[in-house]
XYZ file of C-alpha atoms in Angstrom:
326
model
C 1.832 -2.628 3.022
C 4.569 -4.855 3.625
C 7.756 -4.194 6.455
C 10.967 -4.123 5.201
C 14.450 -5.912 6.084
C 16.705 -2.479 5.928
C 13.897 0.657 5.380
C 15.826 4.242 5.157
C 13.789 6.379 6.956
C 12.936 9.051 8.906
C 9.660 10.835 10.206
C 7.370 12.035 7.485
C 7.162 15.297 9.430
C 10.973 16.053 9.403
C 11.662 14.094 5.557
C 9.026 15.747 3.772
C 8.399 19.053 4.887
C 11.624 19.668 7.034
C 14.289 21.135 7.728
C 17.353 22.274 4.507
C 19.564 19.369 4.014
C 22.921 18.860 5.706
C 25.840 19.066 3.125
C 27.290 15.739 5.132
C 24.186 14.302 3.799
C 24.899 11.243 1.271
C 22.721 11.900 -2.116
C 20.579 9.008 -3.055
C 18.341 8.968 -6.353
C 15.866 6.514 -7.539
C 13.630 6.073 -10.401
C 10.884 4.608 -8.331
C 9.676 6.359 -5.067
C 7.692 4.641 -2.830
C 5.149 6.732 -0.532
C 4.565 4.571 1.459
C 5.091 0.906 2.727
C 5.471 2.522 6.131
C 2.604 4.662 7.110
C -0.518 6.112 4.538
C 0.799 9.208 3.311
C -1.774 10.091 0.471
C -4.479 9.885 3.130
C -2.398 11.906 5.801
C 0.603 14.211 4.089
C -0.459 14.533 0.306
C -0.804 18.386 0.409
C 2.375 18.432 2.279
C 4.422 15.875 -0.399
C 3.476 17.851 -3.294
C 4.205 20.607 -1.786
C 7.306 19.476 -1.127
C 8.253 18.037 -4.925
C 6.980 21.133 -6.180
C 8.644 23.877 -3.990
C 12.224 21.704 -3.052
C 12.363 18.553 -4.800
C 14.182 16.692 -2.690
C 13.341 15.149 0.899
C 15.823 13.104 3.386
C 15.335 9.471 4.704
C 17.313 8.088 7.663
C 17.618 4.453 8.327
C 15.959 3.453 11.357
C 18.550 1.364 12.890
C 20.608 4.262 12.358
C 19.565 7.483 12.530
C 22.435 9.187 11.293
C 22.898 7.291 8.154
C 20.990 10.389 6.365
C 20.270 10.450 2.800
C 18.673 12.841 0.359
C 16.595 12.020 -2.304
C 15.625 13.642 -5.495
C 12.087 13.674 -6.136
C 12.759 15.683 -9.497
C 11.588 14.096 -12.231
C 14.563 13.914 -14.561
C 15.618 11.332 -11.162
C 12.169 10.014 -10.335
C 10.175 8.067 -13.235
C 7.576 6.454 -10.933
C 5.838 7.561 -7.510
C 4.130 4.137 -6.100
C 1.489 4.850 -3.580
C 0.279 3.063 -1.196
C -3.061 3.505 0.787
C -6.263 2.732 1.764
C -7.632 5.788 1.404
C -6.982 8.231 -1.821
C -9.400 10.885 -0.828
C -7.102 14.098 -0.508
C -5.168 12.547 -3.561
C -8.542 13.232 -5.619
C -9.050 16.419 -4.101
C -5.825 17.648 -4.901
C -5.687 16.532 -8.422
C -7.393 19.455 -10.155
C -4.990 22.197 -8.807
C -1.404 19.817 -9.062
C -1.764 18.345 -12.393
C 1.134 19.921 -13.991
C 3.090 18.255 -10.701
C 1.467 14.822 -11.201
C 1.395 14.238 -14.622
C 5.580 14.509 -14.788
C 5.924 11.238 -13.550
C 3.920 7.640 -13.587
C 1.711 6.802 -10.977
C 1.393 2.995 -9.510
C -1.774 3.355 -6.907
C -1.275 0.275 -4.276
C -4.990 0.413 -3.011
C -5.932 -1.318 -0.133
C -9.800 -2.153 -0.271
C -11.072 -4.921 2.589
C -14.144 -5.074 3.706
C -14.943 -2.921 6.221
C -15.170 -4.667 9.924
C -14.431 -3.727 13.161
C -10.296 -4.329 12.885
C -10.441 -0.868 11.222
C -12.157 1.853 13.197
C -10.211 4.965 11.610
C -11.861 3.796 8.180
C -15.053 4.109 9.630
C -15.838 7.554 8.224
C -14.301 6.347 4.720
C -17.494 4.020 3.777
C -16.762 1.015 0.869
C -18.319 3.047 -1.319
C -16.682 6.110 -1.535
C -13.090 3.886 -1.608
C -14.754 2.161 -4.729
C -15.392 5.666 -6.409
C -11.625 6.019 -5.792
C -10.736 3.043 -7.106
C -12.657 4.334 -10.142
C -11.361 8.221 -10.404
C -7.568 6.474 -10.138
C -8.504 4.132 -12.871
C -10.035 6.615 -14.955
C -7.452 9.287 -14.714
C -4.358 6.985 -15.017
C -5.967 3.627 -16.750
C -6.121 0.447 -14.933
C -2.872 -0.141 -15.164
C -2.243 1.998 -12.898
C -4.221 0.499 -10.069
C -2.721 -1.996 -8.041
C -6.164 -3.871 -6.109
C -5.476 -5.447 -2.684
C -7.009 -7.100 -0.531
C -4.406 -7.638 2.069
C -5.252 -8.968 4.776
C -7.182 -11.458 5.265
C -8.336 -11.749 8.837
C -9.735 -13.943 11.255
C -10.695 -13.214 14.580
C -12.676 -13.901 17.579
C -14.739 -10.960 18.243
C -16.282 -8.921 21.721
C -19.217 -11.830 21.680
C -17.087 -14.863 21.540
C -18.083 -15.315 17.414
C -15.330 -16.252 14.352
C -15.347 -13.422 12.064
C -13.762 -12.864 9.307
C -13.266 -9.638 6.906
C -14.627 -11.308 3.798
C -17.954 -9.829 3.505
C -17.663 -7.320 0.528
C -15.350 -9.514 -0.958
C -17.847 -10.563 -4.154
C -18.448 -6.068 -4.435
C -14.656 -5.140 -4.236
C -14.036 -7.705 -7.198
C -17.298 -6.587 -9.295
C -16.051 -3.066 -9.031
C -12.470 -3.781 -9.620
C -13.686 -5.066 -12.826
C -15.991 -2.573 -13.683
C -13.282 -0.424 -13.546
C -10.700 -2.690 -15.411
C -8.782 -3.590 -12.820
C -8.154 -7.426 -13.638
C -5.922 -8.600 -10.941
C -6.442 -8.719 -6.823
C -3.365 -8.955 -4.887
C -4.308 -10.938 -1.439
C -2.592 -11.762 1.920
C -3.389 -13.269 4.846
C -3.039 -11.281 8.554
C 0.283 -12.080 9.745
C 0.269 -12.731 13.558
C 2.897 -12.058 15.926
C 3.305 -10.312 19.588
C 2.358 -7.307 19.157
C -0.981 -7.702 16.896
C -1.708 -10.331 19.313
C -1.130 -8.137 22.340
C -3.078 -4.693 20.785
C -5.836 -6.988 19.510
C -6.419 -8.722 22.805
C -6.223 -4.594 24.415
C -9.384 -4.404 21.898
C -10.914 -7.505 23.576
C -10.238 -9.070 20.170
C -8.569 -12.937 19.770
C -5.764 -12.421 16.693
C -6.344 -16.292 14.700
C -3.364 -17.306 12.529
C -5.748 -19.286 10.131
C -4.201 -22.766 9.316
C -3.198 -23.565 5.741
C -5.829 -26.076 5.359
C -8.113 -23.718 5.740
C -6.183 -20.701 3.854
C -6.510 -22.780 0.993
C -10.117 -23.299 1.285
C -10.551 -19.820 1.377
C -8.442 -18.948 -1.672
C -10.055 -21.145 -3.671
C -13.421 -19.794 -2.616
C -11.668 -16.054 -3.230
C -10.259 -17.507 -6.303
C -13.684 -18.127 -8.148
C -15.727 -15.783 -6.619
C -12.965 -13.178 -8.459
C -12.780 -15.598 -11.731
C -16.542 -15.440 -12.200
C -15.698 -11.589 -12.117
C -12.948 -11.879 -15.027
C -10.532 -11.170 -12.563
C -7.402 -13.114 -11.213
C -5.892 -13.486 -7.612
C -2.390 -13.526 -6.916
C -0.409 -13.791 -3.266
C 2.000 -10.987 -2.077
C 4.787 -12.904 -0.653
C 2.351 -15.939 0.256
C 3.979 -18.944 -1.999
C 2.381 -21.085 0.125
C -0.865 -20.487 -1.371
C 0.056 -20.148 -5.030
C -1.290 -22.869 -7.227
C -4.457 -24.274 -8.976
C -7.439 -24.196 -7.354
C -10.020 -26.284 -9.419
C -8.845 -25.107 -12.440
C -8.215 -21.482 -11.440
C -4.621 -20.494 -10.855
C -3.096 -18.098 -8.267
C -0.161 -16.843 -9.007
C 2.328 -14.430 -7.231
C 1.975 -10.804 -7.196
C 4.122 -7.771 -7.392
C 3.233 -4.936 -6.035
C 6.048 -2.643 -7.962
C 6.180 -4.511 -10.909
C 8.759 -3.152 -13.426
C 7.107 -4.534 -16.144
C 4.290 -2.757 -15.779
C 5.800 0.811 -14.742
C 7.424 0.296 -18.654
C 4.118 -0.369 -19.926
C 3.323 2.928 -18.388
C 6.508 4.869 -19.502
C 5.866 3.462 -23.038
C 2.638 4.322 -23.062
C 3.467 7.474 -22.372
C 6.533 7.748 -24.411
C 8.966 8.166 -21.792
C 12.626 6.191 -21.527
C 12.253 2.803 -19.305
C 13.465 2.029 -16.184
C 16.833 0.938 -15.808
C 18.325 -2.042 -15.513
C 19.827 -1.296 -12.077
C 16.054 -0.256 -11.067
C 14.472 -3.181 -12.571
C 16.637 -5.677 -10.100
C 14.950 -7.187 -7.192
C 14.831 -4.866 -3.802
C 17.137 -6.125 -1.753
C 15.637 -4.421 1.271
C 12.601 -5.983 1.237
C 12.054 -9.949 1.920
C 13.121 -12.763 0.359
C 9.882 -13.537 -1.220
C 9.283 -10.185 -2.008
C 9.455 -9.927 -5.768
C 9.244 -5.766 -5.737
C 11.903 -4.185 -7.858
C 14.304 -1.614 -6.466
C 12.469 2.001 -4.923
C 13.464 4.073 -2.511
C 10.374 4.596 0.086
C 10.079 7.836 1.917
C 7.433 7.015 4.659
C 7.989 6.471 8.863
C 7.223 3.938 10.814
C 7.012 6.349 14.063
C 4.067 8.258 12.286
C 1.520 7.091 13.885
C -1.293 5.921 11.168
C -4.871 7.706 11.538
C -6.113 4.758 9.688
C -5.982 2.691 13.066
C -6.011 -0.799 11.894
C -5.627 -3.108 14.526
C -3.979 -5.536 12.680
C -1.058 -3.204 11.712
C 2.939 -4.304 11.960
C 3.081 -0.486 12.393
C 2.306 2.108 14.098
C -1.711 2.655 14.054
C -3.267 4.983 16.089
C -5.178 3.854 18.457
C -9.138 4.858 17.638
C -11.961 2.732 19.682
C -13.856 -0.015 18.050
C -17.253 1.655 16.572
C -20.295 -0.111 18.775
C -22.036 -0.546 15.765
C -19.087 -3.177 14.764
């Protein structure tokens, strides 16, 4: 999940499964709805969202900076052609499938899975082992076709743990990529842990030293990433990262988008539905520069805090104590 420049927003509790609309309320439709860059709503609302499409079709977002610029969004889906998730943990989403297919199969589906390996930076995944996420990774795939799966492996963190020892999350790296391409998922979008005040701050409250790894070394371990995936059939590419795009002994990494219009058309056509617009298929301006993410509307909160409790979040995870087996 990446932050935003300008997010319209409001709490997933009071967007999603609120209160009637306003009739002051300024009307906002997108093709592409994004659930969510902000917090993990298929692993914590997805009952509640399609309830919500289902029963109102609509929801309101406010933008943060200014919580009375209110608008509501269509979710119907002669507005909506694409829902883009984004989570680490599509375990309710499978559950729910059976009984909401008539609701999910009225749109396209791009799944932004997060799969690391698992390490002590993420305590809430604990009871979510690697291998249950992989048979998600494979249900989504199966059910929707690769295509629909959007692999990362974002981010990639260093650290100096409880002990005084360098670790890094890398461990399952060579497994995520075998399964990945099991399942036909030929791509692996990667970043590296971003590290500012306030990861530094709620790692050190964790005992835990945040490192910003240098780019010599970032490059030494994309290229190790880089083959490790190649020898899988599968390719790397950086989400907003430039500085690490490139060949790599031969191998190239190249940059990655995580709502990619091209391949939501491959979808609609596919499925015989009308493409995206052009309008839809420019760059989102509220996201960052590099960002290369065409234009969605995202529906998710920032003040929900995340049961996922990553301690390496920009957001708001909750906070969940480090397992002692970790």
């Amino acid at each position: 999940m990446e932050i935003e420049d300008i997010v319209p927003v409001r709490t997933v509790q009071m967007t999603l499964f609120g209160t009637k609309a306003e009739p002051n309320i300024h009307e906002r439709n997108c093709e592409v709805i994004s659930c969510s860059r902000r917090t993990d709503i298929p692993a914590m609302h997805m009952a509640e969202i399609l309830q919500t499409i289902r029963e109102k079709g609509w929801t309101t977002v406010a933008n943060p900076r200014n919580p009375k610029q209110v608008s509501k969004v269509s979710l119907l889906p002669n507005h909506v052609k694409c829902f883009a998730w984004w989570s680490k943990n599509y375990g309710s989403f499978m559950e729910l499938y059976e009984a909401n297919k008539d609701i999910i199969h009225k749109y396209i589906h791009i799944f932004n899975f997060t799969i690391n390996s698992p390490c002590e930076l993420e305590p809430g995944m604990e009871m979510v082992p690697l291998r249950d996420r992989l048979d998600q990774m494979r249900f989504l795939a199966r059910t929707f076709g690769p295509d629909s799966v959007v692999l990362r492996f974002d981010p990639i963190c260093q650290w100096i743990s409880t002990d005084g020892t360098k670790k890094d999350n890398l461990v399952a790296f060579d497994t995520i990529c075998k399964a990945g391409s099991d399942a036909g998922i030929k791509e692996i979008h990667i970043a590296f842990m971003r590290v500012d005040s306030r990861i530094t701050a709620r790692m050190r409250s964790y005992g835990l030293v945040a490192i910003s790894t240098p780019m010599e070394e970032r490059r030494e371990i994309v290229a190790w990433m880089a083959s490790v995936a190649w020898g899988h059939g599968v390719s790397l590419s950086s989400c907003v990262g430039d500085e690490i795009i490139g060949d790599y002994s031969s191998i190239s990494v190249g940059a990655s988008i995580c709502i990619d219009g091209e391949r939501i058309n491959k979808l609609l056509k596919a499925a015989g539905r009308p493409l995206l617009s052009q309008t839809t298929m420019k760059k989102d301006s509220g996201q960052r520069a590099g960002c290369r993410c065409i234009t969605s509307v995202d529906i998710g909160s920032y003040t929900d805090l995340c049961v996922n409790g990553c301690v390496y979040c920009y957001a708001r995870p909750q906070r969940i104590p480090i397992p002692h087996a970790l």
